[in-house]
Amino acid sequence: MEQRIGSSSQPLDGAGVDPAFIPGITPPVSEEPEDVKPEDTEAEEPVEEETPDEPAASEEEEQEPEEEAEEAPDGPVFEASDRRAKIVADHRGVRLSLDDQECEFRWDEIGAVETESPRFGKRFTITVHTPDRRWYPIEIEASARSSFKEWEEQLDAVLDTYFDENAA
């Protein structure tokens, strides 16, 4: 009796490689399209790239802070952070960040904002609820428990100004 070393299964053609493959209707996709000719490298002339005087990326970066400054109304802003987490609520919406992860919600994407201060400890929890029944909690560690009341008042002022419960 012979023993083979290695796999006895054959590579899959069709549905295993291409999810749009329908047996009998579409042929399996070959690696190279049939209508493409091999390119002659000698026939092509080198294309010169135009270089602008100033890079376009720096112009965009310079314009963004100006736009933010022009759009920012004189409304209330709530901002709280600790060594890992940060929350900012202003005219644009609510932005949460934890370590290297960030998410941003516009006011029309928010169903509710819930706050919770623990009976013991210094972790203030803010949860953003969306209309599609998802929630995004973030915990901010306060330097003192007395800052919980101040944070809740600042957040309420922002929510009263920008959040429209009837729109959600």
Tab-separated table of N, CA and C in Angstrom:
chain	number	residue	atom	x	y	z
A	1	MET	N	0.830	-1.171	0.000
A	1	MET	CA	0.000	0.000	0.000
A	1	MET	C	0.879	1.241	0.000
A	2	GLU	N	0.532	2.201	-0.886
A	2	GLU	CA	1.309	3.436	-0.984
A	2	GLU	C	0.735	4.498	-0.054
A	3	GLN	N	1.622	5.265	0.514
A	3	GLN	CA	1.196	6.406	1.311
A	3	GLN	C	1.732	7.660	0.653
A	4	ARG	N	0.847	8.655	0.573
A	4	ARG	CA	1.273	9.925	0.005
A	4	ARG	C	1.575	10.901	1.127
A	5	ILE	N	2.589	11.677	0.912
A	5	ILE	CA	2.934	12.708	1.870
A	5	ILE	C	2.328	14.008	1.364
A	6	GLY	N	1.614	14.713	2.214
A	6	GLY	CA	0.996	15.971	1.821
A	6	GLY	C	-0.515	15.818	1.728
A	7	SER	N	-1.148	16.837	1.267
A	7	SER	CA	-2.601	16.877	1.206
A	7	SER	C	-3.103	16.136	-0.028
A	8	SER	N	-4.198	15.414	0.128
A	8	SER	CA	-4.783	14.708	-1.000
A	8	SER	C	-5.915	15.512	-1.644
A	9	SER	N	-6.254	16.647	-1.071
A	9	SER	CA	-7.343	17.445	-1.632
A	9	SER	C	-6.824	18.317	-2.765
A	10	GLN	N	-7.657	18.495	-3.752
A	10	GLN	CA	-7.316	19.315	-4.906
A	10	GLN	C	-7.731	20.759	-4.638
A	11	PRO	N	-7.054	21.733	-5.247
A	11	PRO	CA	-7.454	23.126	-5.041
A	11	PRO	C	-8.851	23.366	-5.604
A	12	LEU	N	-9.598	24.226	-4.944
A	12	LEU	CA	-10.967	24.518	-5.346
A	12	LEU	C	-10.993	25.516	-6.491
A	13	ASP	N	-11.820	25.241	-7.471
A	13	ASP	CA	-12.089	26.206	-8.525
A	13	ASP	C	-13.498	26.720	-8.302
A	14	GLY	N	-13.729	27.919	-8.684
A	14	GLY	CA	-15.103	28.436	-8.632
A	14	GLY	C	-15.460	29.027	-7.300
A	15	ALA	N	-16.483	28.472	-6.640
A	15	ALA	CA	-17.074	29.064	-5.450
A	15	ALA	C	-16.087	29.208	-4.299
A	16	GLY	N	-15.098	28.344	-4.230
A	16	GLY	CA	-14.107	28.465	-3.168
A	16	GLY	C	-13.223	29.676	-3.333
A	17	VAL	N	-13.085	30.153	-4.558
A	17	VAL	CA	-12.218	31.278	-4.842
A	17	VAL	C	-13.017	32.539	-5.137
A	18	ASP	N	-14.098	32.388	-5.872
A	18	ASP	CA	-14.898	33.531	-6.316
A	18	ASP	C	-16.327	33.383	-5.790
A	19	PRO	N	-16.754	34.229	-4.859
A	19	PRO	CA	-18.106	34.097	-4.311
A	19	PRO	C	-19.203	34.375	-5.336
A	20	ALA	N	-18.886	34.985	-6.460
A	20	ALA	CA	-19.885	35.258	-7.486
A	20	ALA	C	-20.014	34.113	-8.481
A	21	PHE	N	-19.258	33.040	-8.287
A	21	PHE	CA	-19.279	31.913	-9.207
A	21	PHE	C	-20.573	31.129	-9.074
A	22	ILE	N	-21.226	30.870	-10.191
A	22	ILE	CA	-22.428	30.034	-10.227
A	22	ILE	C	-22.111	28.869	-11.159
A	23	PRO	N	-22.106	27.633	-10.648
A	23	PRO	CA	-21.729	26.496	-11.485
A	23	PRO	C	-22.647	26.369	-12.691
A	24	GLY	N	-22.069	26.145	-13.851
A	24	GLY	CA	-22.835	25.951	-15.067
A	24	GLY	C	-23.151	27.229	-15.805
A	25	ILE	N	-23.150	28.365	-15.126
A	25	ILE	CA	-23.473	29.640	-15.779
A	25	ILE	C	-22.216	30.446	-16.052
A	26	THR	N	-21.369	30.541	-15.049
A	26	THR	CA	-20.147	31.325	-15.220
A	26	THR	C	-18.945	30.410	-15.139
A	27	PRO	N	-17.977	30.583	-16.025
A	27	PRO	CA	-16.769	29.755	-15.951
A	27	PRO	C	-15.901	30.221	-14.791
A	28	PRO	N	-15.050	29.357	-14.271
A	28	PRO	CA	-14.150	29.788	-13.216
A	28	PRO	C	-13.219	30.888	-13.717
A	29	VAL	N	-12.879	31.781	-12.835
A	29	VAL	CA	-12.041	32.924	-13.183
A	29	VAL	C	-10.595	32.457	-13.298
A	30	SER	N	-9.984	32.768	-14.443
A	30	SER	CA	-8.565	32.463	-14.588
A	30	SER	C	-7.763	33.582	-13.948
A	31	GLU	N	-6.516	33.333	-13.719
A	31	GLU	CA	-5.701	34.330	-13.031
A	31	GLU	C	-5.455	35.554	-13.879
A	32	GLU	N	-5.346	35.403	-15.206
A	32	GLU	CA	-5.138	36.539	-16.088
A	32	GLU	C	-6.322	36.659	-17.037
A	33	PRO	N	-6.862	37.865	-17.225
A	33	PRO	CA	-7.944	38.036	-18.182
A	33	PRO	C	-7.469	37.710	-19.595
A	34	GLU	N	-8.383	37.156	-20.413
A	34	GLU	CA	-8.013	36.727	-21.749
A	34	GLU	C	-7.768	37.895	-22.705
A	35	ASP	N	-8.508	39.003	-22.533
A	35	ASP	CA	-8.430	40.091	-23.494
A	35	ASP	C	-7.271	41.053	-23.247
A	36	VAL	N	-6.453	40.823	-22.249
A	36	VAL	CA	-5.331	41.709	-21.952
A	36	VAL	C	-4.087	41.180	-22.649
A	37	LYS	N	-3.420	42.053	-23.405
A	37	LYS	CA	-2.188	41.688	-24.087
A	37	LYS	C	-1.009	41.930	-23.157
A	38	PRO	N	0.061	41.166	-23.320
A	38	PRO	CA	1.242	41.463	-22.515
A	38	PRO	C	1.803	42.828	-22.896
A	39	GLU	N	2.224	43.560	-21.915
A	39	GLU	CA	2.694	44.922	-22.155
A	39	GLU	C	4.145	44.920	-22.614
A	40	ASP	N	4.429	45.774	-23.572
A	40	ASP	CA	5.810	45.965	-24.015
A	40	ASP	C	6.407	47.103	-23.204
A	41	THR	N	7.422	46.810	-22.468
A	41	THR	CA	8.018	47.844	-21.625
A	41	THR	C	8.834	48.837	-22.440
A	42	GLU	N	9.356	48.421	-23.597
A	42	GLU	CA	10.166	49.317	-24.409
A	42	GLU	C	9.315	50.334	-25.157
A	43	ALA	N	8.073	49.978	-25.497
A	43	ALA	CA	7.225	50.852	-26.297
A	43	ALA	C	6.703	52.045	-25.513
A	44	GLU	N	6.599	51.907	-24.208
A	44	GLU	CA	6.051	52.995	-23.406
A	44	GLU	C	7.110	54.046	-23.142
A	45	GLU	N	6.673	55.298	-23.180
A	45	GLU	CA	7.567	56.400	-22.858
A	45	GLU	C	7.383	56.741	-21.387
A	46	PRO	N	8.437	57.135	-20.715
A	46	PRO	CA	8.279	57.497	-19.305
A	46	PRO	C	7.407	58.744	-19.154
A	47	VAL	N	6.533	58.702	-18.176
A	47	VAL	CA	5.623	59.818	-17.931
A	47	VAL	C	6.226	60.697	-16.847
A	48	GLU	N	6.316	61.986	-17.128
A	48	GLU	CA	6.860	62.917	-16.153
A	48	GLU	C	5.743	63.391	-15.246
A	49	GLU	N	6.010	63.387	-13.970
A	49	GLU	CA	5.019	63.847	-12.999
A	49	GLU	C	5.240	65.331	-12.737
A	50	GLU	N	4.130	66.043	-12.663
A	50	GLU	CA	4.219	67.466	-12.358
A	50	GLU	C	4.315	67.625	-10.856
A	51	THR	N	5.228	68.453	-10.414
A	51	THR	CA	5.373	68.697	-8.995
A	51	THR	C	4.909	70.113	-8.690
A	52	PRO	N	3.900	70.252	-7.845
A	52	PRO	CA	3.462	71.597	-7.487
A	52	PRO	C	4.493	72.277	-6.585
A	53	ASP	N	4.393	73.597	-6.506
A	53	ASP	CA	5.340	74.359	-5.680
A	53	ASP	C	5.234	73.963	-4.215
A	54	GLU	N	3.975	73.769	-3.729
A	54	GLU	CA	3.760	73.360	-2.345
A	54	GLU	C	2.971	72.062	-2.349
A	55	PRO	N	3.233	71.159	-1.437
A	55	PRO	CA	2.458	69.917	-1.389
A	55	PRO	C	0.999	70.196	-1.042
A	56	ALA	N	0.098	69.440	-1.669
A	56	ALA	CA	-1.339	69.652	-1.478
A	56	ALA	C	-1.779	69.243	-0.079
A	57	ALA	N	-1.127	68.259	0.511
A	57	ALA	CA	-1.539	67.790	1.837
A	57	ALA	C	-1.371	68.884	2.882
A	58	SER	N	-0.283	69.651	2.800
A	58	SER	CA	-0.077	70.700	3.796
A	58	SER	C	-1.109	71.815	3.643
A	59	GLU	N	-1.551	72.077	2.407
A	59	GLU	CA	-2.591	73.086	2.205
A	59	GLU	C	-3.896	72.650	2.837
A	60	GLU	N	-4.241	71.356	2.710
A	60	GLU	CA	-5.465	70.847	3.323
A	60	GLU	C	-5.374	70.923	4.834
A	61	GLU	N	-4.211	70.585	5.398
A	61	GLU	CA	-4.054	70.627	6.842
A	61	GLU	C	-4.154	72.058	7.353
A	62	GLU	N	-3.659	73.014	6.582
A	62	GLU	CA	-3.739	74.400	7.007
A	62	GLU	C	-5.177	74.911	6.966
A	63	GLN	N	-5.980	74.424	6.021
A	63	GLN	CA	-7.350	74.898	5.884
A	63	GLN	C	-8.277	74.311	6.943
A	64	GLU	N	-8.030	73.079	7.403
A	64	GLU	CA	-8.924	72.431	8.355
A	64	GLU	C	-9.074	73.211	9.657
A	65	PRO	N	-7.996	73.658	10.325
A	65	PRO	CA	-8.196	74.404	11.558
A	65	PRO	C	-8.963	75.707	11.331
A	66	GLU	N	-8.755	76.351	10.180
A	66	GLU	CA	-9.487	77.581	9.906
A	66	GLU	C	-10.977	77.300	9.777
A	67	GLU	N	-11.331	76.198	9.088
A	67	GLU	CA	-12.738	75.839	8.937
A	67	GLU	C	-13.358	75.534	10.288
A	68	GLU	N	-12.629	74.795	11.139
A	68	GLU	CA	-13.150	74.475	12.460
A	68	GLU	C	-13.361	75.746	13.277
A	69	ALA	N	-12.445	76.676	13.170
A	69	ALA	CA	-12.570	77.908	13.931
A	69	ALA	C	-13.754	78.735	13.437
A	70	GLU	N	-14.001	78.738	12.127
A	70	GLU	CA	-15.113	79.503	11.582
A	70	GLU	C	-16.452	78.873	11.937
A	71	GLU	N	-16.530	77.525	11.961
A	71	GLU	CA	-17.785	76.843	12.215
A	71	GLU	C	-18.139	76.791	13.694
A	72	ALA	N	-17.180	76.919	14.583
A	72	ALA	CA	-17.428	76.744	16.007
A	72	ALA	C	-18.260	77.899	16.563
A	73	PRO	N	-19.513	77.618	16.963
A	73	PRO	CA	-20.307	78.660	17.602
A	73	PRO	C	-19.864	78.848	19.053
A	74	ASP	N	-20.404	79.870	19.678
A	74	ASP	CA	-20.021	80.174	21.053
A	74	ASP	C	-20.850	79.391	22.060
A	75	GLY	N	-21.253	78.173	21.724
A	75	GLY	CA	-22.068	77.344	22.610
A	75	GLY	C	-21.225	76.630	23.641
A	76	PRO	N	-21.886	75.913	24.537
A	76	PRO	CA	-21.156	75.192	25.582
A	76	PRO	C	-20.399	73.988	25.020
A	77	VAL	N	-19.326	73.621	25.696
A	77	VAL	CA	-18.503	72.480	25.326
A	77	VAL	C	-18.231	71.681	26.593
A	78	PHE	N	-18.391	70.358	26.504
A	78	PHE	CA	-18.060	69.479	27.619
A	78	PHE	C	-16.847	68.664	27.226
A	79	GLU	N	-15.853	68.641	28.092
A	79	GLU	CA	-14.650	67.867	27.832
A	79	GLU	C	-14.151	67.285	29.140
A	80	ALA	N	-13.941	65.969	29.146
A	80	ALA	CA	-13.409	65.289	30.323
A	80	ALA	C	-12.442	64.222	29.837
A	81	SER	N	-11.360	64.025	30.581
A	81	SER	CA	-10.388	63.025	30.176
A	81	SER	C	-9.601	62.534	31.381
A	82	ASP	N	-9.027	61.366	31.209
A	82	ASP	CA	-8.077	60.844	32.179
A	82	ASP	C	-6.884	60.303	31.406
A	83	ARG	N	-6.100	59.441	31.990
A	83	ARG	CA	-4.880	58.975	31.315
A	83	ARG	C	-5.165	58.105	30.103
A	84	ARG	N	-6.350	57.466	30.026
A	84	ARG	CA	-6.677	56.580	28.901
A	84	ARG	C	-7.843	57.056	28.061
A	85	ALA	N	-8.863	57.620	28.688
A	85	ALA	CA	-10.114	57.916	27.998
A	85	ALA	C	-10.352	59.415	27.900
A	86	LYS	N	-11.145	59.790	26.877
A	86	LYS	CA	-11.477	61.199	26.679
A	86	LYS	C	-12.844	61.290	26.022
A	87	ILE	N	-13.639	62.273	26.437
A	87	ILE	CA	-14.917	62.546	25.802
A	87	ILE	C	-14.997	64.042	25.547
A	88	VAL	N	-15.503	64.390	24.358
A	88	VAL	CA	-15.726	65.782	23.999
A	88	VAL	C	-17.130	65.868	23.408
A	89	ALA	N	-17.942	66.765	23.945
A	89	ALA	CA	-19.282	67.014	23.409
A	89	ALA	C	-19.375	68.500	23.105
A	90	ASP	N	-19.646	68.822	21.827
A	90	ASP	CA	-19.756	70.221	21.429
A	90	ASP	C	-20.743	70.330	20.284
A	91	HIS	N	-20.660	71.408	19.489
A	91	HIS	CA	-21.619	71.649	18.415
A	91	HIS	C	-21.579	70.574	17.332
A	92	ARG	N	-20.451	69.876	17.157
A	92	ARG	CA	-20.334	68.852	16.120
A	92	ARG	C	-20.929	67.516	16.541
A	93	GLY	N	-20.992	67.235	17.833
A	93	GLY	CA	-21.506	65.960	18.325
A	93	GLY	C	-20.693	65.489	19.510
A	94	VAL	N	-20.632	64.174	19.671
A	94	VAL	CA	-19.919	63.575	20.787
A	94	VAL	C	-18.787	62.723	20.225
A	95	ARG	N	-17.579	62.929	20.763
A	95	ARG	CA	-16.424	62.151	20.350
A	95	ARG	C	-15.866	61.421	21.564
A	96	LEU	N	-15.720	60.101	21.412
A	96	LEU	CA	-15.176	59.272	22.474
A	96	LEU	C	-13.845	58.717	22.017
A	97	SER	N	-12.893	58.618	22.915
A	97	SER	CA	-11.630	57.970	22.575
A	97	SER	C	-11.115	57.226	23.800
A	98	LEU	N	-10.629	56.027	23.534
A	98	LEU	CA	-10.056	55.185	24.580
A	98	LEU	C	-8.782	54.588	24.017
A	99	ASP	N	-7.657	54.917	24.623
A	99	ASP	CA	-6.336	54.520	24.131
A	99	ASP	C	-6.179	54.981	22.686
A	100	ASP	N	-6.063	54.056	21.730
A	100	ASP	CA	-5.886	54.449	20.332
A	100	ASP	C	-7.172	54.315	19.519
A	101	GLN	N	-8.299	53.999	20.167
A	101	GLN	CA	-9.578	53.835	19.476
A	101	GLN	C	-10.407	55.107	19.627
A	102	GLU	N	-11.037	55.533	18.531
A	102	GLU	CA	-11.859	56.735	18.569
A	102	GLU	C	-13.159	56.494	17.824
A	103	CYS	N	-14.221	57.158	18.263
A	103	CYS	CA	-15.474	57.144	17.515
A	103	CYS	C	-16.132	58.510	17.674
A	104	GLU	N	-16.884	58.885	16.658
A	104	GLU	CA	-17.512	60.199	16.634
A	104	GLU	C	-18.974	60.028	16.248
A	105	PHE	N	-19.853	60.712	16.970
A	105	PHE	CA	-21.282	60.666	16.703
A	105	PHE	C	-21.775	62.087	16.452
A	106	ARG	N	-22.458	62.285	15.315
A	106	ARG	CA	-23.131	63.566	15.089
A	106	ARG	C	-24.399	63.567	15.925
A	107	TRP	N	-24.978	64.726	16.134
A	107	TRP	CA	-26.157	64.816	16.987
A	107	TRP	C	-27.343	64.052	16.399
A	108	ASP	N	-27.435	63.947	15.069
A	108	ASP	CA	-28.551	63.208	14.487
A	108	ASP	C	-28.361	61.694	14.580
A	109	GLU	N	-27.174	61.222	14.974
A	109	GLU	CA	-26.906	59.792	15.139
A	109	GLU	C	-27.110	59.325	16.580
A	110	ILE	N	-27.435	60.217	17.489
A	110	ILE	CA	-27.514	59.889	18.908
A	110	ILE	C	-28.971	59.765	19.326
A	111	GLY	N	-29.300	58.652	19.987
A	111	GLY	CA	-30.643	58.450	20.512
A	111	GLY	C	-30.759	58.954	21.942
A	112	ALA	N	-29.719	58.770	22.743
A	112	ALA	CA	-29.723	59.213	24.142
A	112	ALA	C	-28.289	59.234	24.655
A	113	VAL	N	-28.064	60.026	25.683
A	113	VAL	CA	-26.781	60.061	26.377
A	113	VAL	C	-27.081	59.852	27.846
A	114	GLU	N	-26.439	58.845	28.435
A	114	GLU	CA	-26.707	58.463	29.814
A	114	GLU	C	-25.435	58.634	30.636
A	115	THR	N	-25.591	59.158	31.840
A	115	THR	CA	-24.444	59.292	32.741
A	115	THR	C	-24.701	58.456	33.982
A	116	GLU	N	-23.624	57.980	34.572
A	116	GLU	CA	-23.743	57.185	35.786
A	116	GLU	C	-22.530	57.449	36.660
A	117	SER	N	-22.787	57.859	37.887
A	117	SER	CA	-21.686	58.041	38.830
A	117	SER	C	-21.808	56.943	39.883
A	118	PRO	N	-20.715	56.275	40.185
A	118	PRO	CA	-20.766	55.149	41.110
A	118	PRO	C	-20.958	55.609	42.557
A	119	ARG	N	-21.481	54.712	43.345
A	119	ARG	CA	-21.674	55.018	44.755
A	119	ARG	C	-20.321	55.123	45.467
A	120	PHE	N	-19.417	54.249	45.070
A	120	PHE	CA	-18.062	54.274	45.602
A	120	PHE	C	-17.100	54.327	44.414
A	121	GLY	N	-15.988	54.954	44.587
A	121	GLY	CA	-15.005	55.008	43.511
A	121	GLY	C	-15.059	56.325	42.756
A	122	LYS	N	-14.190	56.451	41.776
A	122	LYS	CA	-14.057	57.712	41.045
A	122	LYS	C	-14.227	57.542	39.538
A	123	ARG	N	-14.903	56.498	39.088
A	123	ARG	CA	-15.097	56.272	37.652
A	123	ARG	C	-16.472	56.761	37.237
A	124	PHE	N	-16.495	57.786	36.405
A	124	PHE	CA	-17.724	58.395	35.877
A	124	PHE	C	-17.998	57.751	34.514
A	125	THR	N	-19.184	57.169	34.342
A	125	THR	CA	-19.513	56.455	33.108
A	125	THR	C	-20.469	57.289	32.269
A	126	ILE	N	-20.135	57.451	30.996
A	126	ILE	CA	-21.003	58.125	30.033
A	126	ILE	C	-21.276	57.117	28.919
A	127	THR	N	-22.561	56.912	28.612
A	127	THR	CA	-22.951	55.955	27.586
A	127	THR	C	-23.721	56.684	26.501
A	128	VAL	N	-23.288	56.521	25.254
A	128	VAL	CA	-23.972	57.100	24.102
A	128	VAL	C	-24.802	55.988	23.467
A	129	HIS	N	-26.108	56.196	23.372
A	129	HIS	CA	-27.022	55.234	22.760
A	129	HIS	C	-27.391	55.731	21.369
A	130	THR	N	-27.408	54.818	20.397
A	130	THR	CA	-27.812	55.166	19.032
A	130	THR	C	-29.221	54.635	18.771
A	131	PRO	N	-29.920	55.174	17.766
A	131	PRO	CA	-31.280	54.716	17.475
A	131	PRO	C	-31.354	53.241	17.062
A	132	ASP	N	-30.274	52.658	16.560
A	132	ASP	CA	-30.308	51.251	16.161
A	132	ASP	C	-29.960	50.310	17.317
A	133	ARG	N	-30.211	50.743	18.537
A	133	ARG	CA	-30.084	49.959	19.769
A	133	ARG	C	-28.666	49.494	20.071
A	134	ARG	N	-27.707	50.317	19.771
A	134	ARG	CA	-26.320	50.053	20.155
A	134	ARG	C	-25.924	51.098	21.182
A	135	TRP	N	-25.004	50.754	22.041
A	135	TRP	CA	-24.551	51.708	23.034
A	135	TRP	C	-23.046	51.642	23.146
A	136	TYR	N	-22.474	52.786	23.494
A	136	TYR	CA	-21.023	52.940	23.552
A	136	TYR	C	-20.657	53.601	24.881
A	137	PRO	N	-20.286	52.795	25.880
A	137	PRO	CA	-19.924	53.379	27.189
A	137	PRO	C	-18.444	53.748	27.245
A	138	ILE	N	-18.159	54.744	28.059
A	138	ILE	CA	-16.772	55.118	28.324
A	138	ILE	C	-16.689	55.544	29.780
A	139	GLU	N	-15.619	55.133	30.451
A	139	GLU	CA	-15.418	55.475	31.850
A	139	GLU	C	-14.256	56.443	31.973
A	140	ILE	N	-14.510	57.528	32.687
A	140	ILE	CA	-13.481	58.539	32.932
A	140	ILE	C	-13.173	58.519	34.427
A	141	GLU	N	-11.907	58.416	34.763
A	141	GLU	CA	-11.518	58.425	36.165
A	141	GLU	C	-11.305	59.866	36.610
A	142	ALA	N	-12.059	60.285	37.599
A	142	ALA	CA	-11.983	61.663	38.095
A	142	ALA	C	-10.899	61.780	39.159
A	143	SER	N	-10.384	62.977	39.310
A	143	SER	CA	-9.386	63.203	40.360
A	143	SER	C	-10.059	63.242	41.731
A	144	ALA	N	-11.325	63.681	41.754
A	144	ALA	CA	-12.095	63.703	42.995
A	144	ALA	C	-13.571	63.479	42.677
A	145	ARG	N	-14.305	62.938	43.627
A	145	ARG	CA	-15.731	62.668	43.418
A	145	ARG	C	-16.532	63.956	43.241
A	146	SER	N	-16.012	65.064	43.702
A	146	SER	CA	-16.727	66.338	43.582
A	146	SER	C	-16.836	66.802	42.129
A	147	SER	N	-15.979	66.300	41.256
A	147	SER	CA	-16.046	66.705	39.853
A	147	SER	C	-17.203	66.048	39.116
A	148	PHE	N	-17.818	64.988	39.667
A	148	PHE	CA	-18.964	64.338	39.014
A	148	PHE	C	-20.110	65.309	38.804
A	149	LYS	N	-20.433	66.078	39.834
A	149	LYS	CA	-21.552	67.023	39.745
A	149	LYS	C	-21.254	68.099	38.698
A	150	GLU	N	-20.033	68.602	38.693
A	150	GLU	CA	-19.632	69.619	37.715
A	150	GLU	C	-19.715	69.066	36.294
A	151	TRP	N	-19.240	67.833	36.076
A	151	TRP	CA	-19.299	67.209	34.757
A	151	TRP	C	-20.738	67.021	34.289
A	152	GLU	N	-21.612	66.578	35.199
A	152	GLU	CA	-23.011	66.375	34.818
A	152	GLU	C	-23.674	67.695	34.429
A	153	GLU	N	-23.371	68.776	35.141
A	153	GLU	CA	-23.941	70.085	34.803
A	153	GLU	C	-23.439	70.562	33.436
A	154	GLN	N	-22.147	70.399	33.161
A	154	GLN	CA	-21.591	70.812	31.867
A	154	GLN	C	-22.179	69.988	30.727
A	155	LEU	N	-22.302	68.675	30.924
A	155	LEU	CA	-22.866	67.813	29.889
A	155	LEU	C	-24.340	68.136	29.655
A	156	ASP	N	-25.095	68.402	30.719
A	156	ASP	CA	-26.501	68.784	30.567
A	156	ASP	C	-26.649	70.071	29.762
A	157	ALA	N	-25.754	71.029	29.992
A	157	ALA	CA	-25.815	72.287	29.243
A	157	ALA	C	-25.588	72.035	27.753
A	158	VAL	N	-24.645	71.163	27.414
A	158	VAL	CA	-24.373	70.835	26.010
A	158	VAL	C	-25.571	70.108	25.403
A	159	LEU	N	-26.113	69.131	26.128
A	159	LEU	CA	-27.254	68.370	25.619
A	159	LEU	C	-28.480	69.258	25.439
A	160	ASP	N	-28.716	70.172	26.365
A	160	ASP	CA	-29.859	71.086	26.244
A	160	ASP	C	-29.721	71.984	25.025
A	161	THR	N	-28.499	72.351	24.687
A	161	THR	CA	-28.273	73.253	23.566
A	161	THR	C	-28.341	72.546	22.219
A	162	TYR	N	-27.672	71.395	22.084
A	162	TYR	CA	-27.504	70.782	20.765
A	162	TYR	C	-28.363	69.549	20.505
A	163	PHE	N	-28.742	68.818	21.537
A	163	PHE	CA	-29.447	67.554	21.332
A	163	PHE	C	-30.942	67.782	21.282
A	164	ASP	N	-31.545	67.375	20.171
A	164	ASP	CA	-32.988	67.512	19.988
A	164	ASP	C	-33.612	66.129	20.112
A	165	GLU	N	-34.341	65.873	21.218
A	165	GLU	CA	-34.933	64.559	21.453
A	165	GLU	C	-35.982	64.202	20.416
A	166	ASN	N	-36.689	65.167	19.878
A	166	ASN	CA	-37.751	64.894	18.916
A	166	ASN	C	-37.209	64.462	17.559
A	167	ALA	N	-35.967	64.824	17.241
A	167	ALA	CA	-35.398	64.460	15.940
A	167	ALA	C	-35.050	62.982	15.890
A	168	ALA	N	-34.713	62.383	17.020
A	168	ALA	CA	-34.300	60.975	17.032
A	168	ALA	C	-35.451	60.024	17.039
